[in-house]
CSV table of C-alpha atoms and ligand atoms in Angstrom, one decimal:
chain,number,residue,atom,x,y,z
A,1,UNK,CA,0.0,0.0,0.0
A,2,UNK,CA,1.9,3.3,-0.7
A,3,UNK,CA,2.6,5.4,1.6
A,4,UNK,CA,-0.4,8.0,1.4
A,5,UNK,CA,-3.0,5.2,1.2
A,6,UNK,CA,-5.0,4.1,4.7
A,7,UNK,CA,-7.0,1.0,5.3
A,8,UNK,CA,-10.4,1.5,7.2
A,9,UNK,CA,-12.7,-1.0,7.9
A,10,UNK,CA,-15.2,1.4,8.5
A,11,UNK,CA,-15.1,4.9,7.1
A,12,UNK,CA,-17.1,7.5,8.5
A,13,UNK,CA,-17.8,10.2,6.7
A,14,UNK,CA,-19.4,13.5,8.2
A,15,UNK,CA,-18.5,14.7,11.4
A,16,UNK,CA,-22.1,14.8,13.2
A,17,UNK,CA,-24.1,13.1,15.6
A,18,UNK,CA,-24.8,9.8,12.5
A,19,UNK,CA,-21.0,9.7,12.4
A,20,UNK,CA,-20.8,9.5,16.3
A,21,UNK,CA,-23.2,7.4,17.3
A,22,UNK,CA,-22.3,4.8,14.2
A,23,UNK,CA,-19.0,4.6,15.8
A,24,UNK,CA,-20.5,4.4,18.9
A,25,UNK,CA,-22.7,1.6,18.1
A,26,UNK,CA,-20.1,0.0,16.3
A,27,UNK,CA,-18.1,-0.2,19.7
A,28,UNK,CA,-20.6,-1.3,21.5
A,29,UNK,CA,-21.9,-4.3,19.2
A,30,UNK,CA,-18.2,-5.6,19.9
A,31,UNK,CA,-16.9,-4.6,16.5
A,32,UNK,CA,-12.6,-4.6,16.5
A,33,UNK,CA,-11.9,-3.4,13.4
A,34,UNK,CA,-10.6,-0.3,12.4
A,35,UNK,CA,-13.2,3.1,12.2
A,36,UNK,CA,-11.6,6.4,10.5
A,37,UNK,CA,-14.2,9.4,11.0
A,38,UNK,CA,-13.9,12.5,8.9
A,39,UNK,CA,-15.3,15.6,9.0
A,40,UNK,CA,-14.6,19.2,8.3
A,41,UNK,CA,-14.9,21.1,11.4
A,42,UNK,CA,-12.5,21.5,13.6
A,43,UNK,CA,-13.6,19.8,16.8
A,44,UNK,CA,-15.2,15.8,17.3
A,45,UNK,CA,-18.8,15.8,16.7
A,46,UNK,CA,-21.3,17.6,18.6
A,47,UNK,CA,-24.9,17.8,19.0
A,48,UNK,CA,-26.6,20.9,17.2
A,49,UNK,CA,-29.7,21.5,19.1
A,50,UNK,CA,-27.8,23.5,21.5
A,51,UNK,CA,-27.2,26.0,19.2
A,52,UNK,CA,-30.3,28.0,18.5
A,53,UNK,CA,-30.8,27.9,22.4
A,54,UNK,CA,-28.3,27.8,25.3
A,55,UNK,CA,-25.4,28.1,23.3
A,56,UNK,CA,-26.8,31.5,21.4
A,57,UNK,CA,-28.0,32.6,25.0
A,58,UNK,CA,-24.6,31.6,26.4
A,59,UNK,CA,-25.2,29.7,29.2
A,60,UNK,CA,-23.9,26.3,28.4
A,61,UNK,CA,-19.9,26.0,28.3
A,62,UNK,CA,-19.2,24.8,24.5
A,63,UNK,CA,-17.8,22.2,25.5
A,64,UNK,CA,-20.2,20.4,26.9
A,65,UNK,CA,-22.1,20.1,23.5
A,66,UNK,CA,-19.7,17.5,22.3
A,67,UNK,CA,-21.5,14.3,21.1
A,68,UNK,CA,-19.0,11.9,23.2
A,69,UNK,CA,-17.0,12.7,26.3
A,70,UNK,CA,-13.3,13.9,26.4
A,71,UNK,CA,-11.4,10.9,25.3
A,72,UNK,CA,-14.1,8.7,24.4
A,73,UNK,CA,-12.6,8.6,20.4
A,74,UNK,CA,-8.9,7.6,21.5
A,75,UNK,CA,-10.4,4.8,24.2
A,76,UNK,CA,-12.5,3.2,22.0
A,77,UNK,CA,-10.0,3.5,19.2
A,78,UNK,CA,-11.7,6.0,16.7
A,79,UNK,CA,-9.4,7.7,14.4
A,80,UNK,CA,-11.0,11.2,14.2
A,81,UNK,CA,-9.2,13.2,10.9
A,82,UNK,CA,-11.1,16.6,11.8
A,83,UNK,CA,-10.7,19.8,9.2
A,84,UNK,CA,-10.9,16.9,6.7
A,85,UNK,CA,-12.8,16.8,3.3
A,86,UNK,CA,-13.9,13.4,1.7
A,87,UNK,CA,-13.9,15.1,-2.5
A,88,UNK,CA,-14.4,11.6,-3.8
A,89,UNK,CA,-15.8,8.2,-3.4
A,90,UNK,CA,-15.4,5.0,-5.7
A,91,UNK,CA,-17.9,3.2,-4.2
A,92,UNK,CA,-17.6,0.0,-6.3
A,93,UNK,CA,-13.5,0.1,-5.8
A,94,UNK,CA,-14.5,0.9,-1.9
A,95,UNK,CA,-12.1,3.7,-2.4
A,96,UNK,CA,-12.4,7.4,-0.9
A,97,UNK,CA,-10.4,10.3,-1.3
A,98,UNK,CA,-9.5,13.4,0.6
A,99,UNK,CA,-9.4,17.1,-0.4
A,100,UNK,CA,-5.6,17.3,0.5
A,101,UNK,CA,-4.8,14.0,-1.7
A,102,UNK,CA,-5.0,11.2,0.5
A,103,UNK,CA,-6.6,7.8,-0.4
A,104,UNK,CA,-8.7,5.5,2.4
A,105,UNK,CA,-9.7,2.0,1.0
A,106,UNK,CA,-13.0,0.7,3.2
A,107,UNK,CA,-14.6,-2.3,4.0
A,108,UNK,CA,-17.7,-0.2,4.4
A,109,UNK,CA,-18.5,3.5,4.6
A,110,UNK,CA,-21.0,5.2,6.1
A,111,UNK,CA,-22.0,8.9,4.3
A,112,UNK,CA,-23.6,11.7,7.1
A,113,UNK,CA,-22.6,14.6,5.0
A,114,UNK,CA,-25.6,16.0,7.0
A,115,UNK,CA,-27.4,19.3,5.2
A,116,UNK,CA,-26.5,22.9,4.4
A,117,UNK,CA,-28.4,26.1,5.0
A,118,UNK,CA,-30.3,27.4,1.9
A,119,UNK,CA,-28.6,31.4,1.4
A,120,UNK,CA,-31.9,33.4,0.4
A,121,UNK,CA,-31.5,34.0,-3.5
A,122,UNK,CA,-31.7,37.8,-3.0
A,123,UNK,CA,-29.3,41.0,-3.6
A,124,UNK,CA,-27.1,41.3,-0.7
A,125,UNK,CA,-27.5,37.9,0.3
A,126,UNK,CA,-24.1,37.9,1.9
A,127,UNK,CA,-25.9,39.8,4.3
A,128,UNK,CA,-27.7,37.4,6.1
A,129,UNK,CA,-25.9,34.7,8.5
A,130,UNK,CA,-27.0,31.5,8.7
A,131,UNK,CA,-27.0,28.8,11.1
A,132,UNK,CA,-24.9,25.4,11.2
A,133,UNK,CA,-22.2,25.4,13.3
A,134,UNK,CA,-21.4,26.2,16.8
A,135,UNK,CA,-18.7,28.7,15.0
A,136,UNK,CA,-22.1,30.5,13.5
A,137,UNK,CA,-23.6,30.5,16.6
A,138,UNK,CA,-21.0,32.3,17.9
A,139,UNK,CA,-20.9,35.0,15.5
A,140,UNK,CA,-24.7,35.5,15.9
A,141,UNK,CA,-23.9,35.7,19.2
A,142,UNK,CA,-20.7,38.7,19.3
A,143,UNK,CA,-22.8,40.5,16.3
A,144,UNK,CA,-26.1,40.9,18.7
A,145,UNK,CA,-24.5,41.8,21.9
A,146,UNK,CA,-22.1,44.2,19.4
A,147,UNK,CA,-25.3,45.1,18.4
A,148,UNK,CA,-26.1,46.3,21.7
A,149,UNK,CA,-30.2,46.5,23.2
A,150,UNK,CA,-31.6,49.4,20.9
A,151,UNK,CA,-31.0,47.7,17.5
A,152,UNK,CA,-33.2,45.6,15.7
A,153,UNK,CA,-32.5,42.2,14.8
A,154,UNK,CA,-34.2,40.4,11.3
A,155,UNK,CA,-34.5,36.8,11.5
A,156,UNK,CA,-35.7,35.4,8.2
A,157,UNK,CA,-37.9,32.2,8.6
A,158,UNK,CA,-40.0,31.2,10.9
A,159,UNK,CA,-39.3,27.5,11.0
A,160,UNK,CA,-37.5,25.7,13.5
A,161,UNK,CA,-34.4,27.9,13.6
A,162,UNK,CA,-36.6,31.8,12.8
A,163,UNK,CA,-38.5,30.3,15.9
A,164,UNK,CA,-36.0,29.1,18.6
A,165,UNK,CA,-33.2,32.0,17.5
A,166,UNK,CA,-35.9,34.8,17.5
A,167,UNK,CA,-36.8,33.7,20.9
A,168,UNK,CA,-33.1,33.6,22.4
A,169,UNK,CA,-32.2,36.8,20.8
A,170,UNK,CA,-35.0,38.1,22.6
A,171,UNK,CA,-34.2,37.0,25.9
A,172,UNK,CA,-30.9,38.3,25.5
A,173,UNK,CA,-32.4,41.6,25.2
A,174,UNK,CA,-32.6,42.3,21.3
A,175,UNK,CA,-35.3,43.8,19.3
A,176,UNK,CA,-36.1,41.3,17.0
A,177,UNK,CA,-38.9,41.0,14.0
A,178,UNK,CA,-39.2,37.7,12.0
A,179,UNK,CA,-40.2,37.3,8.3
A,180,UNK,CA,-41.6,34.2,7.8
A,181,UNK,CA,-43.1,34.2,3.9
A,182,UNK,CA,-46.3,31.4,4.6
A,183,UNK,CA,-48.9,32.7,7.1
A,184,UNK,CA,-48.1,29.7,9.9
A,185,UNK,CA,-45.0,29.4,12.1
A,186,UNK,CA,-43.1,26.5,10.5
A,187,UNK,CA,-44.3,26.9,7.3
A,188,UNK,CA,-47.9,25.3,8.8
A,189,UNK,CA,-45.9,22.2,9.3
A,190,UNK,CA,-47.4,22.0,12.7
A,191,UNK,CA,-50.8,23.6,12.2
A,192,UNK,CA,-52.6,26.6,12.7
A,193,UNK,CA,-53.2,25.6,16.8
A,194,UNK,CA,-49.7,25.6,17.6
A,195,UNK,CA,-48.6,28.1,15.8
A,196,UNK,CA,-50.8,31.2,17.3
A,197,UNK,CA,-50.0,29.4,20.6
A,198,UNK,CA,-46.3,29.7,19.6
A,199,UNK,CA,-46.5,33.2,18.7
A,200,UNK,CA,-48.6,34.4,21.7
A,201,UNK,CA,-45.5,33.3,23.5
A,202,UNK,CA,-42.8,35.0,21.2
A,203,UNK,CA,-45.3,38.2,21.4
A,204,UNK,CA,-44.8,38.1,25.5
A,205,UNK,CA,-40.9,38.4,24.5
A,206,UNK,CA,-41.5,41.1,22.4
A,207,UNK,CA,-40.8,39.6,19.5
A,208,UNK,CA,-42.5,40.8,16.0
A,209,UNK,CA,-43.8,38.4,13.7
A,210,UNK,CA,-44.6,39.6,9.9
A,211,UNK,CA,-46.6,36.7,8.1
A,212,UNK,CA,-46.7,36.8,4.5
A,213,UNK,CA,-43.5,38.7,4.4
A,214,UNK,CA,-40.0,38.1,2.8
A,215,UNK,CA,-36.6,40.4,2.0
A,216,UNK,CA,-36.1,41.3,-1.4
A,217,UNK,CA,-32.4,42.7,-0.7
A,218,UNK,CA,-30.5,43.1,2.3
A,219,UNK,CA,-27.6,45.5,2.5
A,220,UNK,CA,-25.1,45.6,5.5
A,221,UNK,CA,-27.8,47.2,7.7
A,222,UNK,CA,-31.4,47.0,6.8
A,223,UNK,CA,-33.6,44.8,4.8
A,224,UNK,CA,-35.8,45.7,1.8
A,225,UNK,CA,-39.3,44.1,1.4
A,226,UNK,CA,-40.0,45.8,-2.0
A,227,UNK,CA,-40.2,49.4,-1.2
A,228,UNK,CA,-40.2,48.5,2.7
A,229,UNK,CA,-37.6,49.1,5.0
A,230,UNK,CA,-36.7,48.2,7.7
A,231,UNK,CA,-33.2,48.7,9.4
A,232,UNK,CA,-31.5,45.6,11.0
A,233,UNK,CA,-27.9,45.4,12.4
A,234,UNK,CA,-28.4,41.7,11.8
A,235,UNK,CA,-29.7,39.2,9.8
A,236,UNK,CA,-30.4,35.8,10.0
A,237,UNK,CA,-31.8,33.2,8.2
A,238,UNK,CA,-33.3,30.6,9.0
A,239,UNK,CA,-35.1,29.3,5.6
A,240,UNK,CA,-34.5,25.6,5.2
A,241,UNK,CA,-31.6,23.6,4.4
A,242,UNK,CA,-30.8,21.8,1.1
A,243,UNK,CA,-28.9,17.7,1.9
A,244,UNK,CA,-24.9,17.9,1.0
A,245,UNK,CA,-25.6,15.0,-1.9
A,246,UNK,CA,-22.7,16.0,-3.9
A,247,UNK,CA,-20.4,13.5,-2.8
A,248,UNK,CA,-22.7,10.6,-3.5
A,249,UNK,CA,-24.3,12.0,-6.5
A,250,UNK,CA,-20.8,11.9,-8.2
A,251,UNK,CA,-20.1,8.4,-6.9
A,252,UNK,CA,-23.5,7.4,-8.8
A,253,UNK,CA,-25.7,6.6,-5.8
A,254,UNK,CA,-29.5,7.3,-6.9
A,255,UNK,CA,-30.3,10.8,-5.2
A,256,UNK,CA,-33.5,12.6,-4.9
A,257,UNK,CA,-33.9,15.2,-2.6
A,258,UNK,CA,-31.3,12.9,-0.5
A,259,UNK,CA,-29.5,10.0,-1.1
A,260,UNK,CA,-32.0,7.0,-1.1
A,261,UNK,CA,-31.1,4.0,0.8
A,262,UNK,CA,-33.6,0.9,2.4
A,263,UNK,CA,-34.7,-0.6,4.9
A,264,UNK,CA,-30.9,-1.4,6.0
A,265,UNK,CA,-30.1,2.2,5.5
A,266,UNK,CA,-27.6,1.4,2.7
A,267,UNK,CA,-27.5,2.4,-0.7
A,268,UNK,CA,-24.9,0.2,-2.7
A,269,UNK,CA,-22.9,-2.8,-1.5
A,270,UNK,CA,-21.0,-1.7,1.5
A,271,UNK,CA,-22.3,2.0,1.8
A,272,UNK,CA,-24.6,3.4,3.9
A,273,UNK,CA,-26.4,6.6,4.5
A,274,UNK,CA,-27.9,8.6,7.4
A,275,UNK,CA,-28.7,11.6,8.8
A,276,UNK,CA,-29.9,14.7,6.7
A,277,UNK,CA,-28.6,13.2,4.3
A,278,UNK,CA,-30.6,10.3,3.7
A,279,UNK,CA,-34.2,9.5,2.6
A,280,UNK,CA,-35.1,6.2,3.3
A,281,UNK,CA,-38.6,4.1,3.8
A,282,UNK,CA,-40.7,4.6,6.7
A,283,UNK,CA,-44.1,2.7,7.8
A,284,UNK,CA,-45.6,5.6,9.0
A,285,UNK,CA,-45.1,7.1,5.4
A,286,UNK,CA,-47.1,4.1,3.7
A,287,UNK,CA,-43.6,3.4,2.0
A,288,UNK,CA,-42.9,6.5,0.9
A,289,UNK,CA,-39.4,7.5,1.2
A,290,UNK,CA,-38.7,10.1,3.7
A,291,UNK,CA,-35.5,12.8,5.0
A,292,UNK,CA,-36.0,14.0,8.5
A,293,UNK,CA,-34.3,16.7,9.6
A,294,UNK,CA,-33.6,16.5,13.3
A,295,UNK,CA,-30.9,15.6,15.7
A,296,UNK,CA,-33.0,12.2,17.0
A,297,UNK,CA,-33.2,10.9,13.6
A,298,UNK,CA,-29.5,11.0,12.8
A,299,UNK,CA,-28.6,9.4,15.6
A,300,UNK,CA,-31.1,6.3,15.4
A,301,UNK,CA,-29.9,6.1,11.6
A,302,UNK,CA,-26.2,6.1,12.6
A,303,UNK,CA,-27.0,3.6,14.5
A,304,UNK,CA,-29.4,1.8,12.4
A,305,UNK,CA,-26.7,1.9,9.7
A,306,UNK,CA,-24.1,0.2,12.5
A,307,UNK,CA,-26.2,-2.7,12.7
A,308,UNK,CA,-27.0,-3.4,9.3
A,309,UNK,CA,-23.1,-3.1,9.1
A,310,UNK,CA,-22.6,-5.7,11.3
A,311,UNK,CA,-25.5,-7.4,9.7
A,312,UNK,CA,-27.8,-7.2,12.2
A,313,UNK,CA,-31.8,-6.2,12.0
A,314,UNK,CA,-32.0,-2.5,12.5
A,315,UNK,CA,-36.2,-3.1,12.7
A,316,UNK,CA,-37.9,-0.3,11.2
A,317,UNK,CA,-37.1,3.3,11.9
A,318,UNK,CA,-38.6,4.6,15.5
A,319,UNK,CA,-41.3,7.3,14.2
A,320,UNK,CA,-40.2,11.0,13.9
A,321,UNK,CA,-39.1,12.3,16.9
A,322,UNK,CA,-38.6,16.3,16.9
A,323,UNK,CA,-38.2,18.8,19.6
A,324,UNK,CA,-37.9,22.3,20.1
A,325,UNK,CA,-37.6,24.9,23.1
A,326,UNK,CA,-38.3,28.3,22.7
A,327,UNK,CA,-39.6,31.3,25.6
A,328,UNK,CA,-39.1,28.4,28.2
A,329,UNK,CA,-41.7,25.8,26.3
A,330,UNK,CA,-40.7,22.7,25.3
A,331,UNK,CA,-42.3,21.3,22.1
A,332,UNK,CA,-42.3,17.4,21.1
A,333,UNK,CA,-43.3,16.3,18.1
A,334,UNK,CA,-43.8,12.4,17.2
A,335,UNK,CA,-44.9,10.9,13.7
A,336,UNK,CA,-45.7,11.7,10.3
A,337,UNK,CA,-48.4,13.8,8.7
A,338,UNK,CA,-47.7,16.2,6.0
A,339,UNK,CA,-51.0,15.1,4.3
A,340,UNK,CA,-52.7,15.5,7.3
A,341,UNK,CA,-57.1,16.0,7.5
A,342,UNK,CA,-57.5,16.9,10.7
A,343,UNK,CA,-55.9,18.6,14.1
A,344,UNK,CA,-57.7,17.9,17.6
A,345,UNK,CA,-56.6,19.7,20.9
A,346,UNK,CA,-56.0,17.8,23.9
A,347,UNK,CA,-55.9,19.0,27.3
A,348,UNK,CA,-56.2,22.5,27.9
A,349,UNK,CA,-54.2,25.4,25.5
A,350,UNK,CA,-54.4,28.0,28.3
A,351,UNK,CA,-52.4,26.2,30.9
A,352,UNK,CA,-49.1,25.5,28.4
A,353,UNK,CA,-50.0,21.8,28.7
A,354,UNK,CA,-51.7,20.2,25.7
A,355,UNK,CA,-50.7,18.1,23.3
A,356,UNK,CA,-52.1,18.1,19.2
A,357,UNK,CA,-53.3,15.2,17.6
A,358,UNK,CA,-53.1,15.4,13.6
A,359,UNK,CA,-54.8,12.3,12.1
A,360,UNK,CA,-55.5,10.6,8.9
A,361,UNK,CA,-58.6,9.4,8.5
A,362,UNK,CA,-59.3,8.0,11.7
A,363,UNK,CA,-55.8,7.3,12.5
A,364,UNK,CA,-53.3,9.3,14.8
A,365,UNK,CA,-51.1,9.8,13.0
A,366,UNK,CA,-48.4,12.5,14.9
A,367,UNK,CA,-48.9,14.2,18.2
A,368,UNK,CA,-47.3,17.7,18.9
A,369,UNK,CA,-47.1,17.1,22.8
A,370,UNK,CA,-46.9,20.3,25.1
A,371,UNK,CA,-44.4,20.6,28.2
A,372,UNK,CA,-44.7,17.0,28.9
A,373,UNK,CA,-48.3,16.8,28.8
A,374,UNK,CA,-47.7,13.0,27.6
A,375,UNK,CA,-44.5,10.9,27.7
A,376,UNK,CA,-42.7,10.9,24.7
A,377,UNK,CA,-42.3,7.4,24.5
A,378,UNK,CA,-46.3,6.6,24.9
A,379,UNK,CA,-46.7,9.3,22.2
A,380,UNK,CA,-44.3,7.3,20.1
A,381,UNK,CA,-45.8,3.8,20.7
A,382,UNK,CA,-49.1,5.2,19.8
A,383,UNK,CA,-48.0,6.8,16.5
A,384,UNK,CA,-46.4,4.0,15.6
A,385,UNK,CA,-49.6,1.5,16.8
A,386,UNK,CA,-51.3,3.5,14.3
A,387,UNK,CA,-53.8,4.2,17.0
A,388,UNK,CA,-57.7,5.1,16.3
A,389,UNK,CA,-58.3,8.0,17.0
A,390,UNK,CA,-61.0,7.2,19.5
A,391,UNK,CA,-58.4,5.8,22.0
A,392,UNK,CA,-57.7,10.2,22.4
A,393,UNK,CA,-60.1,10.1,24.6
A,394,UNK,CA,-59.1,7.9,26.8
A,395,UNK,CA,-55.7,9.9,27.6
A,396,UNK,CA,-57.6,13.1,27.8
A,397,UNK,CA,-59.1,11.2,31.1
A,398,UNK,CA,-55.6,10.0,31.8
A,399,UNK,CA,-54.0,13.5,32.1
B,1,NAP,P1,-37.3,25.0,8.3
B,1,NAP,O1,-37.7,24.5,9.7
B,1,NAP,O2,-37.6,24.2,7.1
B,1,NAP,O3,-38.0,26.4,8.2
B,1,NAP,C1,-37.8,27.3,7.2
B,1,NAP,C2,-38.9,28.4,7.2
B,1,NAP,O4,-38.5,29.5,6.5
B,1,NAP,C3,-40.2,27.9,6.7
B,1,NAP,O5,-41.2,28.3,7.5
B,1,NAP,C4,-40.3,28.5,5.3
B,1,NAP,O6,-41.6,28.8,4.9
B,1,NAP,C5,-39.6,29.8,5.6
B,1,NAP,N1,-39.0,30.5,4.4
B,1,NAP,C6,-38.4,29.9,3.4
B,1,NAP,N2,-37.9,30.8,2.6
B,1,NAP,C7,-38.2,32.1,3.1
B,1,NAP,C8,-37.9,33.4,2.8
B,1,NAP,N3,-37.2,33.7,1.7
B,1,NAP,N4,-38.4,34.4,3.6
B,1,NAP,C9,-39.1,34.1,4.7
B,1,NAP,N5,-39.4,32.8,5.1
B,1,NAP,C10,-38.9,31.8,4.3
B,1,NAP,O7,-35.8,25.3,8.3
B,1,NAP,P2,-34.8,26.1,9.3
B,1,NAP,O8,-35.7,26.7,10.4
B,1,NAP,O9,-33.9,26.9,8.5
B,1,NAP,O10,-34.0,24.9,10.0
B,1,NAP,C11,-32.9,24.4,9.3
B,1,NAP,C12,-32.7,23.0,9.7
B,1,NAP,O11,-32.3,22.9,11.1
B,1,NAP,C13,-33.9,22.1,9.6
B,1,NAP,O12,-33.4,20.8,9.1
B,1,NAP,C14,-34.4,22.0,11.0
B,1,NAP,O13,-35.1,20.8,11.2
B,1,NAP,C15,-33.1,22.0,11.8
B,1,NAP,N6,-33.4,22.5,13.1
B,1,NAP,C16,-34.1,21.8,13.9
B,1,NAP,C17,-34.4,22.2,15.2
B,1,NAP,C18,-35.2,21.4,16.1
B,1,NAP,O14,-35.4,20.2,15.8
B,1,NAP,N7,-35.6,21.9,17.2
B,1,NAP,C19,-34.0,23.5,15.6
B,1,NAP,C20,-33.2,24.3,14.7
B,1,NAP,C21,-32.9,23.7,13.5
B,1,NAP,P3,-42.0,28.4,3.4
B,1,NAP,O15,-41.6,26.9,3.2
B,1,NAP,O16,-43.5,28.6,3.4
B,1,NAP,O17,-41.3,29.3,2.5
C-alpha cells in the first residue's frame, strides 16, 4: 500500500451526531476493526440543538455540546481526521479520497454529510448569517450583543431555527422582527393551533412576527421588502436547508432530494447513508421514502446503519421524533403527517400543557405534545400502533 493510502474497515464520513453514534454503536456491538471518521470542522462531533438555544444565549460552556465525552474517540480506538474533506468516493472500488490527496480504502463507509443552509436568493444575500455550526452560533452571538439593546434584529424564517433564535435573541435583550413568507410558524408544518400558541408566547418576549412577508435585498444594515424598510444590524436566516448530496451524486448513488437507501439504510454494497442526508422508507409514510431533519433521527440512523453493518436487523425506523424549546416551552413532536385532515386539541391550550393530535382518517397519525403533557415514548408507541383516534379520549381522562 503506498505510503499515502490508509486501510479502514469502516469509514465514517461526516462529522455529526450519525458519524458518532455509528462509531459508537459499532463499539458497542463488539466490533474490532478499524473506524476512521472525517469531518470538516474542527472539533469531534457535537450535538446541534444546543445552538439556537443555550449556546446562542450563552449559558452552556461549548464544550459540553460534544456528542462523546473527552477521550471517548482515543479509548475506543476511533481515528478522528477533523478539518478533513472526503472530495471523492469510488464506491464500487471501496475507495475514498481526501481534499488534500489522500486515499482510504474501506470495507464499508458510512455517508452523514448532514445538510447545508439554503442562502436566500436575493441581492445582498451575503448579508444574512445562517446557522450550522457552533462557529455561526458564535458569530450571531458577538454581532447581537455588538449590536447592543436598541437595534433591531431580522430573522428570516420562521421554522424551527426563525423560531428558537428569535426567541433567544429576545431573551438576550434584542429587538427582534421575524419574516416568515407562509402565514403559519413552520411553514404550517405544525398547524394553525400551535402556531398562534407559539407566537402568543414569542409576542410576550417582544418579539414581532410579519406573516406573508420576505426580503427582497439586504444591505449591511437593513432589509428591503420591495419598497419597505426596515433597518437591522443583523440578519439571519433561517429558511430551510438543502442535503450535502454532492459526494454521492458523483459516486453514482441514486439521489432525490437525498440519497436514497432501504430498509438497512444502505445504498450500494458496503455503503450506507444517514442523517440529513438520507431518505429512506418509513411505515408511517405508507412506503414512501422520507428525510427528516432532526438531531434524534440522525442518531437512530447512525445507528441503524451500525447494525445493518454488522449485519444485524436494525427493525424499522422509531417514528419521527422532533423537539424544540423556545420562551421556556418545550415542544415534542412524534410521527408523520404532512398530508394531514385533521388537528384535535387535547388537554387544555391556556395552561401550556396540551398536546395536538393530527390524524388521517381515523388514525393518529403525529402528536405535537406540550411541556410534557404526555410521555414521549407513549406518544411514540401510539404513532407508531397507528392508533384510532378514539383511544384520544381515553388519555384526555388519563391527564
Ligand atoms: P425549516 O424548519 O424548514 O423552516 C424554514 C422556514 O423558512 C419555513 O417556515 C419557510 O416557509 C420559511 N422560508 C423559506 N424561505 C423564506 C424566505 N425567503 N423568507 C421568509 N421565510 C422563508 O428550516 P430552518 O428553520 O432553516 O431549519 C434548518 C434545519 O435545522 C432544519 O433541518 C431543521 O429541522 C433544523 N433545526 C431543527 C431544530 C429542532 O429540531 N428543534 C432546531 C433548529 C434547526 P415556506 O416553506 O412557506 O417558504
Amino acid at each position: 500500500m503506498p505510503s499515502h493510502e490508509r486501510h479502514a474497515d469502516v469509514l465514517l464520513i461526516g462529522g455529526g451526531v450519525a458519524a458518532a453514534r455509528c462509531a459508537r454503536t459499532l463499539r458497542r456491538k463488539g466490533f474490532v476493526g478499524s473506524i476512521l471518521l472525517v469531518g470538516e470542522e474542527s472539533r469531534p462531533p457535537y450535538n446541534r440543538p444546543p445552538l439556537s438555544k443555550e449556546l446562542l444565549r450563552g449559558v452552556v460552556d461549548p464544550a459540553l455540546i460534544a456528542a462523546e465525552p473527552e477521550g471517548w474517540y482515543e479509548r475506543h480506538a476511533v481515528e478522528l481526521w477533523t478539518d478533513g474533506t472526503v472530495s471523492e468516493l469510488r464506491a464500487s472500488e471501496r475507495l475514498a479520497r481526501t481534499g488534500d490527496g489522500r486515499s482510504i480504502s474501506f470495507e464499508r463507509c458510512l455517508i452523514a454529510t448532514g445538510a447545508e443552509p439554503r442562502v436566500p436568493d436575493i441581492p445582498g444575500a451575503q448579508h444574512a448569517q445562517t446557522l450550522r455550526t457552533a462557529q455561526d452560533a458564535a458569530a450571531i452571538r458577538g454581532a447581537a450583543l455588538a449590536a447592543g439593546a436598541d437595534a433591531r434584529l431580522v430573522v428570516m424564517g420562521g421554522g424551527f431555527i426563525g423560531v428558537e433564535v428569535a426567541a433567544s435573541l429576545a431573551a438576550m435583550g434584542s429587538a427582534v422582527t421575524v419574516l416568515e413568507r407562509s402565514g403559519q410558524l413552520w411553514a404550517g408544518a405544525l398547524g394553525e393551533t400551535l402556531s398562534n400558541w407559539a407566537a402568543g408566547h414569542l409576542l410576550r418576549l417582544g418579539v414581532e412576527l410579519r406573516f406573508g412577508a420576505t426580503a427582497t435585498s439586504l444591505d449591511a444594515d437593513s432589509v428591503w421588502m420591495g419598497d419597505v424598510h426596515l433597518a437591522a444590524a443583523l440578519v439571519v436566516a433561517g429558511i430551510g436547508v438543502r442535503p450535502r448530496e454532492s459526494l454521492a451524486a458523483a459516486a453514482g448513488l441514486e439521489i432525490a432530494d437525498g440519497i436514497l437507501v432501504d430498509e438497512a439504510r444502505s445504498a450500494a454494497p458496503g455503503i450506507y447513508a444517514a442523517g440529513d442526508v438520507a431518505r429512506g422508507p418509513h411505515p408511517l409514510a405508507d412506503g414512501d421514502r422520507i428525510r427528516v431533519e432532526h438531531w434524534h433521527s440522525a442518531r437512530e440512523g447512525g445507528q441503524a446503519a451500525a447494525l445493518a453493518m454488522l449485519g444485524l436487523d436494525p427493525g424499522p425506523p422509531p417514528a419521527p421524533w422532533v423537539y424544540t424549546e423556545f420562551a421556556g416551552q418545550l415542544v415534542d413532536v412524534v410521527g408523520w403527517a404532512p398530508d394531514r385532515d385533521a388537528e384535535r386539541v387535547l388537554g387544555d391550550l391556556a395552561s401550556d400543557r396540551f398536546a395536538v393530535a393530527y390524524l388521517r382518517g381515523d388514525r393518529v397519525a403525529q402528536l405535537a405534545v406540550v411541556n410534557g403533557w404526555l410521555p414521549v415514548e407513549r406518544a411514540r408507541a401510539l404513532v407508531e400502533s397507528r392508533s384510532p383516534a378514539s383511544q384520544l379520549q381515553r388519555l384526555v381522562g388519563a391527564n
